Short mmCIF file of C-alpha atoms in Angstrom, two decimals:
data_model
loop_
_atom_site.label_atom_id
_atom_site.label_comp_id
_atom_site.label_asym_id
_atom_site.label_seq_id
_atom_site.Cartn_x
_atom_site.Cartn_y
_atom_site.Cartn_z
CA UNK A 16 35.11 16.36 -8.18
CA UNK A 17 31.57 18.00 -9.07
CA UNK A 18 28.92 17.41 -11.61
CA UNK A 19 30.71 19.84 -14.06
CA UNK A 20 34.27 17.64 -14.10
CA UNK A 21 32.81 15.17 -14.68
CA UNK A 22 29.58 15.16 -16.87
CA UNK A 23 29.23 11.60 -17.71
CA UNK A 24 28.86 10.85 -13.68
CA UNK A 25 26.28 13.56 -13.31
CA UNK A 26 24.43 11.84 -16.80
CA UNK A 27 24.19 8.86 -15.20
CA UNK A 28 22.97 9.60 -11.82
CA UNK A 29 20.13 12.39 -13.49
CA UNK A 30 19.07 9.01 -15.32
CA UNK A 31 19.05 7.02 -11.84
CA UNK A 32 16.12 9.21 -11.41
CA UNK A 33 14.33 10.40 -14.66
CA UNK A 34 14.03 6.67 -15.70
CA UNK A 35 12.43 5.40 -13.01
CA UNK A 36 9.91 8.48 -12.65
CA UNK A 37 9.17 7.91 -16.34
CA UNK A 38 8.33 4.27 -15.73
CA UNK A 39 6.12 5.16 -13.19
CA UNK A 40 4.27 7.93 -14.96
CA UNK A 41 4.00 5.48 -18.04
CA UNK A 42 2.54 2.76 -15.44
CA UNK A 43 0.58 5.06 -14.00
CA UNK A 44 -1.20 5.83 -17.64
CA UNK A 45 -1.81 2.65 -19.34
CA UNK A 46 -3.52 1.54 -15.73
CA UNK A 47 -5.81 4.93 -15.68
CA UNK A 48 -6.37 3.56 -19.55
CA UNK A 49 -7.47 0.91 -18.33
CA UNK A 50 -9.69 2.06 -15.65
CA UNK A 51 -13.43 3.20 -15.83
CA UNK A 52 -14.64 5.84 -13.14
CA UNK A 53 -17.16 5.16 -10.04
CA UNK A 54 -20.34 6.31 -10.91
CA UNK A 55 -22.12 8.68 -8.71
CA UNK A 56 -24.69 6.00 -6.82
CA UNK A 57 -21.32 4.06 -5.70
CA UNK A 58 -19.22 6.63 -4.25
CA UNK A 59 -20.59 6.03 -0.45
CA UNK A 60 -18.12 8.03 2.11
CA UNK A 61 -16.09 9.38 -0.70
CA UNK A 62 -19.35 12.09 -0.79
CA UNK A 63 -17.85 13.35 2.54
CA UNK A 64 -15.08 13.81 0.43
CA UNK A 65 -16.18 16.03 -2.16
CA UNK A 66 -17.79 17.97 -0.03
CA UNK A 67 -15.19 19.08 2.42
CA UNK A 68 -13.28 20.20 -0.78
CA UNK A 69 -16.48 22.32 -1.70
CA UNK A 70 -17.86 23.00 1.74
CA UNK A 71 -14.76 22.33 4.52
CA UNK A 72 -16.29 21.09 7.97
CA UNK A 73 -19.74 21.41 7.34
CA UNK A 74 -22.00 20.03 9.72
CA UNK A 75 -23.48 17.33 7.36
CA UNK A 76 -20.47 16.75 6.81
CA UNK A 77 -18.75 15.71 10.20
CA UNK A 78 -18.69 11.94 10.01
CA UNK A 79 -16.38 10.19 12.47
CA UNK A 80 -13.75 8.74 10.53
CA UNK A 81 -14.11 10.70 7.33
CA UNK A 82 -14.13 14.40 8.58
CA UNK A 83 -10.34 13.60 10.33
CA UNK A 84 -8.80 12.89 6.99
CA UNK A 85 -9.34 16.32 6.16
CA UNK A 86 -6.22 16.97 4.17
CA UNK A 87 -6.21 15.62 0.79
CA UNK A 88 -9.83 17.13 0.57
CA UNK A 89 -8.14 20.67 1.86
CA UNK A 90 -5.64 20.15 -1.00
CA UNK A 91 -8.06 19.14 -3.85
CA UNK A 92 -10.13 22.36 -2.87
CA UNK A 93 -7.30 24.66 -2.78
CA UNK A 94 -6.06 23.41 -6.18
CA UNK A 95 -9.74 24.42 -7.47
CA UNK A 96 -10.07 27.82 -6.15
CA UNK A 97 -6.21 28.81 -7.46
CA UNK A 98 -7.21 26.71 -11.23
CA UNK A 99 -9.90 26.59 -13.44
CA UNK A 100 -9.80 22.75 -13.05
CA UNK A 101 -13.26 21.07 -11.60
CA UNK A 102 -13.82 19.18 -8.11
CA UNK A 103 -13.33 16.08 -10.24
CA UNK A 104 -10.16 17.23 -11.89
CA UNK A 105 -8.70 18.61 -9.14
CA UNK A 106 -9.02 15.33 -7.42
CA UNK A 107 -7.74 13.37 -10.68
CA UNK A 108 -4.51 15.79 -10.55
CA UNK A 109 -4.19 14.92 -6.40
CA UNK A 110 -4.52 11.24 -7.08
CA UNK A 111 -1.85 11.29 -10.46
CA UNK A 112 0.53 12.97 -8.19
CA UNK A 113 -0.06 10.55 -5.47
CA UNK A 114 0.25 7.80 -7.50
CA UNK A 115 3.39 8.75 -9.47
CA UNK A 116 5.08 8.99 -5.97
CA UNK A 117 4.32 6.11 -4.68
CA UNK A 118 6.12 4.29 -7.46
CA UNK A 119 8.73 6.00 -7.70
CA UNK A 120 9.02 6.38 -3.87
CA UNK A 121 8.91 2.96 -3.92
CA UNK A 122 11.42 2.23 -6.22
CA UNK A 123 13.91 4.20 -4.72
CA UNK A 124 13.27 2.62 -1.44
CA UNK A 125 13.72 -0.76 -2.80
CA UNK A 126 16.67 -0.28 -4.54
CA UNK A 127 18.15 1.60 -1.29
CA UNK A 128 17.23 -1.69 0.50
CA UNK A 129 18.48 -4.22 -2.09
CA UNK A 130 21.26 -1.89 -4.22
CA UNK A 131 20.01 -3.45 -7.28
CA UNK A 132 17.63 -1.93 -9.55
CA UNK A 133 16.19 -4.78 -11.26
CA UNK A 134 14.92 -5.79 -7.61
CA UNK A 135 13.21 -1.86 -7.30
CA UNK A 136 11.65 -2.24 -11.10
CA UNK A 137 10.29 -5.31 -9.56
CA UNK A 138 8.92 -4.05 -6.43
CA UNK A 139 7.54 -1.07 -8.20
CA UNK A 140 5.69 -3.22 -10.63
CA UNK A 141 4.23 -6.08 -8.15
CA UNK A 142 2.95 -2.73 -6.08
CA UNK A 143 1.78 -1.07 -9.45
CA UNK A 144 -0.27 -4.48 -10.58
CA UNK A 145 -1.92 -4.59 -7.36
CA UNK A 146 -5.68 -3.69 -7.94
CA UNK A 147 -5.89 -2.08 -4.67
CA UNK A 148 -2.91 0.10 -4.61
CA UNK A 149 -3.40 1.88 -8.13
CA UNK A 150 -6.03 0.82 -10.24
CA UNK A 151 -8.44 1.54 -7.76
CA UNK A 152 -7.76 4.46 -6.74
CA UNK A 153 -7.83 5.25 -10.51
CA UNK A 154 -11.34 4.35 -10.31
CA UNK A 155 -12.79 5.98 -6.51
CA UNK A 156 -10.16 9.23 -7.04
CA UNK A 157 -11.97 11.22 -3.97
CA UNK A 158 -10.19 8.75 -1.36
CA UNK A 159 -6.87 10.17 0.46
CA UNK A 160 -5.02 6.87 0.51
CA UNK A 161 -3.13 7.32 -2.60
CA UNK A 162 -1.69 10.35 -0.68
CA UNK A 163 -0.88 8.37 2.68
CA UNK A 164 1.54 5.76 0.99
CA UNK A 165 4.20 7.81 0.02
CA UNK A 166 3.97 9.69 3.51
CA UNK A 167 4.99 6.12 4.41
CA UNK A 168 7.68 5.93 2.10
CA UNK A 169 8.99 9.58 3.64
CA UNK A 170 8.16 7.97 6.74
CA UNK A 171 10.26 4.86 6.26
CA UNK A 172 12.85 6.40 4.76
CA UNK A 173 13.23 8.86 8.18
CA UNK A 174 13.39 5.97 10.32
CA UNK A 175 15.89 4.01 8.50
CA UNK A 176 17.90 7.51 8.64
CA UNK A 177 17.04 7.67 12.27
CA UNK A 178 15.72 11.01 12.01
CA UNK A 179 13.25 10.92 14.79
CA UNK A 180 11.92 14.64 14.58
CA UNK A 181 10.99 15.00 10.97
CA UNK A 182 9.39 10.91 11.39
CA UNK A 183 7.24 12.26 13.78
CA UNK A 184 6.58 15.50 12.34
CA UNK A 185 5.65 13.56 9.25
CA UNK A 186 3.73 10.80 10.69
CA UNK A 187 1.86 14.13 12.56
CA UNK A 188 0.81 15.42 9.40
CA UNK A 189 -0.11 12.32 7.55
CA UNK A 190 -2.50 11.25 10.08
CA UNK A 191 -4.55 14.00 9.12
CA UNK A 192 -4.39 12.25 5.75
CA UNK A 193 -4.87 8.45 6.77
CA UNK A 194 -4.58 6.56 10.38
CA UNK A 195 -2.65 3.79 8.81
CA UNK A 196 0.49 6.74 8.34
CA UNK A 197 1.23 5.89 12.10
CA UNK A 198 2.65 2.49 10.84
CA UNK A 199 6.30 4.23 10.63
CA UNK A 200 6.47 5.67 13.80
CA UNK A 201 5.28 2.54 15.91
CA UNK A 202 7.70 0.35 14.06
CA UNK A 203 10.63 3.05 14.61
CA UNK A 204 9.94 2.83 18.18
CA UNK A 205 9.57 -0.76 18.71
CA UNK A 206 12.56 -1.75 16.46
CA UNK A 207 14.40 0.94 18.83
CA UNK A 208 12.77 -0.83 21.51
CA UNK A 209 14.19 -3.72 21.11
CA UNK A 210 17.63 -3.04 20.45
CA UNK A 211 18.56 -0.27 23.58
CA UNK A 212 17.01 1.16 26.76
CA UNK A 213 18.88 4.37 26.63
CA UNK A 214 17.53 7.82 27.75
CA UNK A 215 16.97 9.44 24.45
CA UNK A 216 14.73 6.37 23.44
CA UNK A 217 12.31 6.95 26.37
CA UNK A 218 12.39 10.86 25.66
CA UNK A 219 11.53 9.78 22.26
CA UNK A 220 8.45 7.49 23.24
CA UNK A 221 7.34 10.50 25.45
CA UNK A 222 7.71 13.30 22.68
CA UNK A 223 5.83 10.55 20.25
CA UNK A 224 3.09 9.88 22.83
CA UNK A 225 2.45 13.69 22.93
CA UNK A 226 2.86 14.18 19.07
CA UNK A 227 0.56 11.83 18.59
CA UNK A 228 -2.02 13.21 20.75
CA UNK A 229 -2.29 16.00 19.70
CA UNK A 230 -2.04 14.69 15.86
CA UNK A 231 -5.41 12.25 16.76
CA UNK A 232 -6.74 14.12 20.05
CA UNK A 233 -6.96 17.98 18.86
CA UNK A 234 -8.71 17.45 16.08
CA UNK A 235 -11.53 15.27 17.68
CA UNK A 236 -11.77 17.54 20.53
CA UNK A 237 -12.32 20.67 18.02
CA UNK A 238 -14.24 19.11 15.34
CA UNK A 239 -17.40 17.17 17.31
CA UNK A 240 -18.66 14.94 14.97
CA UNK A 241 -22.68 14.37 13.92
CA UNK A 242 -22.40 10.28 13.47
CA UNK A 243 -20.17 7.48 13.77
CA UNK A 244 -19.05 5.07 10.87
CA UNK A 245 -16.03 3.03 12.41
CA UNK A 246 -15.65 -0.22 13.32
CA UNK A 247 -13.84 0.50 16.30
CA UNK A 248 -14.43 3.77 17.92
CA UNK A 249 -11.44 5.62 20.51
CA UNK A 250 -14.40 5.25 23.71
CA UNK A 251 -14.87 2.94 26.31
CA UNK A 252 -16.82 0.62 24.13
CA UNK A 253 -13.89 0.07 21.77
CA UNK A 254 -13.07 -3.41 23.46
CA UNK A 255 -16.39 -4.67 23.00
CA UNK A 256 -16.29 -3.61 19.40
CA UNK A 257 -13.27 -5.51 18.64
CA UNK A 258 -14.25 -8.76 20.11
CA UNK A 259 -17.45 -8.64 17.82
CA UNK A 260 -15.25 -8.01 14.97
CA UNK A 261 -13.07 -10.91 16.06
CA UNK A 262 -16.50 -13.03 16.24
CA UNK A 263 -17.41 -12.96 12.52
CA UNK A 264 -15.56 -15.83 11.53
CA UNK A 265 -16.65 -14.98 7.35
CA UNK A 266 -14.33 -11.69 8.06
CA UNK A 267 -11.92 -13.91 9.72
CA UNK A 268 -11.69 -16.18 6.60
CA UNK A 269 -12.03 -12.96 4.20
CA UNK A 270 -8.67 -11.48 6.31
CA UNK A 271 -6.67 -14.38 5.61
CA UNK A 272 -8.08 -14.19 1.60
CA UNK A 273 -6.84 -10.89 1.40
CA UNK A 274 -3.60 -10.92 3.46
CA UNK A 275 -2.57 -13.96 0.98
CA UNK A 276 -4.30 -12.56 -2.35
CA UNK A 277 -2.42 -9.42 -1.59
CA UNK A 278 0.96 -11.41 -1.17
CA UNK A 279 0.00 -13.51 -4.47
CA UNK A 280 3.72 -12.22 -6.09
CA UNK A 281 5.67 -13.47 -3.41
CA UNK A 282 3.68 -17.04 -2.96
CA UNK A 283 4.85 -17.83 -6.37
CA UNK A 284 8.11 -16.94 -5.60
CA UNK A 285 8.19 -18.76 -2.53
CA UNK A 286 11.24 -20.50 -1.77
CA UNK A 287 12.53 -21.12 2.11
CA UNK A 288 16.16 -20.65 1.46
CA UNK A 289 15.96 -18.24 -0.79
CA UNK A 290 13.63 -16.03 1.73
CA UNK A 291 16.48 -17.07 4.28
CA UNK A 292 19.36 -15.76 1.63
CA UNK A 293 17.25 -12.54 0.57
CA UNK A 294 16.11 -11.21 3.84
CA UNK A 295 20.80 -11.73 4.84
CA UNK A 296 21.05 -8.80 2.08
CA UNK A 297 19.23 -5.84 4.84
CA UNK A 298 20.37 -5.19 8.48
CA UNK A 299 18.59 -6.86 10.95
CA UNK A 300 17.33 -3.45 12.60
CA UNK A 301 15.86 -2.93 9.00
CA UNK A 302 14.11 -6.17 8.98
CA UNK A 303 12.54 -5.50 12.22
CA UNK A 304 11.05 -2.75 10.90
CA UNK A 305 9.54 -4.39 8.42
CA UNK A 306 8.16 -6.75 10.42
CA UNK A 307 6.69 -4.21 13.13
CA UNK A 308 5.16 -1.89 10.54
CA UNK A 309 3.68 -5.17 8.83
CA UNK A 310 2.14 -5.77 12.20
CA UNK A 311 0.88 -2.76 12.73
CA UNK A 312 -0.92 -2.83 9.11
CA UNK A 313 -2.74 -6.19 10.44
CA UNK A 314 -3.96 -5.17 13.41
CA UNK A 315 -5.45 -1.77 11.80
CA UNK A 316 -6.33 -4.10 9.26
CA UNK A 317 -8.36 -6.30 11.62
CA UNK A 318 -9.82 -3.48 13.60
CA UNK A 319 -11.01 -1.60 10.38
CA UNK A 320 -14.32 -1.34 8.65
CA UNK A 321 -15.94 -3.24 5.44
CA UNK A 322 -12.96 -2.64 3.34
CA UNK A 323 -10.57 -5.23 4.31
CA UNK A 324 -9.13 -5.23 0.10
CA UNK A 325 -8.23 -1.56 0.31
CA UNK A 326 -6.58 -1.36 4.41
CA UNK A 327 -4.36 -4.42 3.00
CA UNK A 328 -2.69 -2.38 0.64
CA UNK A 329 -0.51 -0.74 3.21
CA UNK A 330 1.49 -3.98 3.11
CA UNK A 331 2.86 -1.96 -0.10
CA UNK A 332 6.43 -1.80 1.70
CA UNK A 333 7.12 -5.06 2.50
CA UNK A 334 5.13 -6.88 -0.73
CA UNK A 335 7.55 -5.01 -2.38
CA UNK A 336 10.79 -5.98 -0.70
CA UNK A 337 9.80 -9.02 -1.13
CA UNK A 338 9.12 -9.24 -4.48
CA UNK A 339 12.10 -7.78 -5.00
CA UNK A 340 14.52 -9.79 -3.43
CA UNK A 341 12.90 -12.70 -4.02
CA UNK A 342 12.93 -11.97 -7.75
CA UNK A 343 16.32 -10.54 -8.14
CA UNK A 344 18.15 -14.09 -9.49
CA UNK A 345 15.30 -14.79 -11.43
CA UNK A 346 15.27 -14.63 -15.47
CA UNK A 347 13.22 -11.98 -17.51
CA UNK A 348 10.81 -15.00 -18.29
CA UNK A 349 10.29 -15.77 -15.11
CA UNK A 350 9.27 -12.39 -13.61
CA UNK A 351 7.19 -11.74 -16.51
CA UNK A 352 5.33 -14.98 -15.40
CA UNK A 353 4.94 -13.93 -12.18
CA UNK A 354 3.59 -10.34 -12.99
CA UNK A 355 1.50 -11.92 -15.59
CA UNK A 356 -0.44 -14.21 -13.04
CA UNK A 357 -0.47 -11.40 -11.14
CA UNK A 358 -2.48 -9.21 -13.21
CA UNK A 359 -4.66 -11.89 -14.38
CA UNK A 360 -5.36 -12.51 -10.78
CA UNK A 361 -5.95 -8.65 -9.70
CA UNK A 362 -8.22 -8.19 -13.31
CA UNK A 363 -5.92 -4.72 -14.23
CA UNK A 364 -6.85 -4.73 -17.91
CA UNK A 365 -10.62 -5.28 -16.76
CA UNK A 366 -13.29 -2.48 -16.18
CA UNK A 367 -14.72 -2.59 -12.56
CA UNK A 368 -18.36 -3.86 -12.72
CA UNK A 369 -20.41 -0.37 -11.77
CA UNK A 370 -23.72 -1.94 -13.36
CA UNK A 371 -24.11 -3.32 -9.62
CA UNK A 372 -22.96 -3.39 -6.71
CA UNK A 373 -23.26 -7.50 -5.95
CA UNK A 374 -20.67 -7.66 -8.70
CA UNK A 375 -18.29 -5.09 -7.51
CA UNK A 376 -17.96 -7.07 -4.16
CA UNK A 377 -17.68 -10.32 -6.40
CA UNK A 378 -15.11 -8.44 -8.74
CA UNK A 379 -11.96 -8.99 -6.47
CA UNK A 380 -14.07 -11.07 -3.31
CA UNK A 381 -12.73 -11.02 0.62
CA UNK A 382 -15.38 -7.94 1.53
CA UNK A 383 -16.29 -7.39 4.73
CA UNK A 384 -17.63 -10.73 6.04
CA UNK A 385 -19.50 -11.65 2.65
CA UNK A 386 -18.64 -15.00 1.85
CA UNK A 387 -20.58 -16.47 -1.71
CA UNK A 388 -19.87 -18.94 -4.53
CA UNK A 389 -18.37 -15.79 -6.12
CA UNK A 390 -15.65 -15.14 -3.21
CA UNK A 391 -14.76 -19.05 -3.00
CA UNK A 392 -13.97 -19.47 -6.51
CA UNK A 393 -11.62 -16.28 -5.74
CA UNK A 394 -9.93 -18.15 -2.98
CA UNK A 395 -9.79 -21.35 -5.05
CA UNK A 396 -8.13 -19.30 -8.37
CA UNK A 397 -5.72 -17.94 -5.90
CA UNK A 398 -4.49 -21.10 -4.58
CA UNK A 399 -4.14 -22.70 -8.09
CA UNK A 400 -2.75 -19.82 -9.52
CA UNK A 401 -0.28 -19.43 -6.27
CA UNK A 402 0.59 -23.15 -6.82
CA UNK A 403 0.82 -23.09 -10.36
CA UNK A 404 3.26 -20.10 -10.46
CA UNK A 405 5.18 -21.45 -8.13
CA UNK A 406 5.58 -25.26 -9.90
CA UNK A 407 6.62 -22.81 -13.24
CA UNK A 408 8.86 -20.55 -11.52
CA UNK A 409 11.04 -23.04 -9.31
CA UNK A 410 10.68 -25.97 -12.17
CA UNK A 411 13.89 -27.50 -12.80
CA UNK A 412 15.10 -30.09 -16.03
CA UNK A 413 16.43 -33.34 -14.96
CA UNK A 414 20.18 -33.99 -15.31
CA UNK A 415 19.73 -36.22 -18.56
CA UNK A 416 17.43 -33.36 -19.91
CA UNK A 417 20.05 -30.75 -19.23
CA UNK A 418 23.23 -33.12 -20.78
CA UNK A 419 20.85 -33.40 -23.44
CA UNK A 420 20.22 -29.74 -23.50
CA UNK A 421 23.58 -28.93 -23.02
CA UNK A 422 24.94 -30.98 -25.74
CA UNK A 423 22.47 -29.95 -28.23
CA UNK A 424 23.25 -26.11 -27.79
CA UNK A 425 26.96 -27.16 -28.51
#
């Protein structure tokens, strides 16, 4: 039977697909709506940006890590020498298409995952009200993350196929988009890892450790760079580096701000056994993925720069499993509660602050290792609102209120 026999079938699964990327475009909208643009004495490294897309490697230019994620500015400057758009609209139409697939790639991964799509609308939302994920990159369009997350999701989607070429031919390419794109790949490999010892596994890490060297190596090697900005550079100093990271106990404090802030969806939905009776619905081998690539996000999370708010975003995948599962028995009113506090946490209908900069650290809080009165009443309006959620969403009526209840509605 094909699509022409039986036209109702092929209705249904076109709207499987044209819903969902409608919901995302819509999202993807009222959010830019929403969303004021980053003046000109606030865009920092996202210069290096814009000027690869005018000016390619240009010696100015070559900033160690900046001038490696060369792509998305390739991409925005191709799209303005074939159009009549500008730098800036070129970079606006990059970061709409990025951000459209991510939704929707996220969507369709989460239902895949689940097989409900009430848990994927939910997923797609809780990733979609995260400031960090959409809204900002809305705001700063000249950074190339919004194109790294739905490598991910082609990524993820590879390695729960067990396609091992195209994973690492994709993970390859993103990395010339974002370093955190070699998530996938590592969490492929150690899921495999743990589960056999066979031949074609360690041909597999081999082939990987190659790919990946000459993804990260051949570029450095050609492209010599003027000036480092990283936190942790690839040299012999790079242990050094990280145990001074480790040191600053404010970033310490700021990590564990974010990593929970960012998780703020699933806190309120928080319930033991029902994590326990979520996580039954996927394979194990798929929940070890999750795990690895979550644990490969922290620890580029903890070795990154200033931006702790914006690396924790590639906890996308599993905030949104998650949310999704954890939210799938829930009623309307519930969920609606939960996004709600959500986006009154994250500040989505707000403008961000560009008056000054003090305020735009203060706006969401957890920044590098600045610690203030501003970032503690963040922390202390994300545990009230964490515990608060959670009291609403998991509050039950007595059994004399619902025989009461119950009696009245007959």
């Amino acid at each position: 039977m094909n699509w022409r026999s039986n036209p109702k079938l092929s209705l249904s699964r076109l709207k499987r697909f044209v819903v969902p990327s409608g919901v995302s475009i819509a999202l993807v909208l009222l959010i830019d709506i929403l969303t004021n643009g980053v003046p000109v004495k606030l865009l920092f490294d996202s210069n290096v940006y814009i000027g690869m897309a005018e000016l390619g490697f240009a010696p100015e230019l070559r900033i160690s890590p900046f001038i490696y994620r060369y792509a998305a500015p390739f991409l925005v400057g191709i799209t303005h020498q074939f159009t009549d758009l500008s730098i800036y609209k070129s970079f606006k139409v990059i970061t709409y298409v990025g951000a459209i697939a991510e939704l929707l790639g996220v969507f369709l991964l989460v239902r895949h995952l689940t097989k409900s799509e009430k848990s994927a609308y939910i997923g797609m939302l809780s990733v979609a009200f995260s400031l960090y994920n959409l809204k900002y990159p809305l705001y700063d369009v000249y950074r190339p993350d919004i194109l790294a997350y739905p490598i991910i999701l082609v990524g993820t989607w590879l390695a729960f196929k067990d396609y091992f070429f195209p994973l690492l031919l994709t993970t390859m390419i993103g990395l010339q988009f974002r370093e955190f794109v070699i998530a996938p790949l590592l969490a492929y490999l150690a899921t495999k890892l743990q589960g056999e010892r066979s031949k074609t596994l360690i041909r597999n890490v081999a082939i990987s450790t190659t790919g990946l060297f000459i993804a990260i190596g051949i570029p450095r090697l050609l492209i010599p760079v003027m000036e480092h900005a990283e936190a942790v550079q690839l040299s012999p100093k790079a242990f050094g580096q990280v145990v001074q990271l480790l040191s600053l106990w404010p970033r310490n404090i700021n990590i564990v701000y974010i990593f929970l802030a960012y998780f703020l969806p699933c806190l309120i939905l928080y319930r033991r056994h029902q994590l326990k009776n979520a996580l039954e619905e996927i394979p194990v081998e798929q929940i070890r993925y999750l795990a690895y690539y979550s644990g490969t996000v922290f620890l580029l999370l903890v070795i990154g720069g200033t931006d702790i708010d914006r690396f924790a975003t590639y906890f996308f995948l599993p905030l949104a499993v998650l949310t999704g599962l954890l939210a799938k028995n829930q009623s309307v009113i519930k969920i609606l509660l939960v996004l709600t506090l959500q986006i009154i946490f994250n500040r989505i209908w707000l403008p961000f602050p560009v008056w000054d900069f003090e305020l735009i650290i203060n706006f969401y809080g957890g920044w590098s290792n600045v610690i203030n009165t501003a970032s503690i009443w963040r922390f202390a309006e994300l545990i009230a609102l964490a515990v608060l959620g959670n009291f609403l969403v998991h509050f039950r009526f007595s059994s004399k209120q619902k025989t009461l209840s119950e009696s009245g509605g007959g």
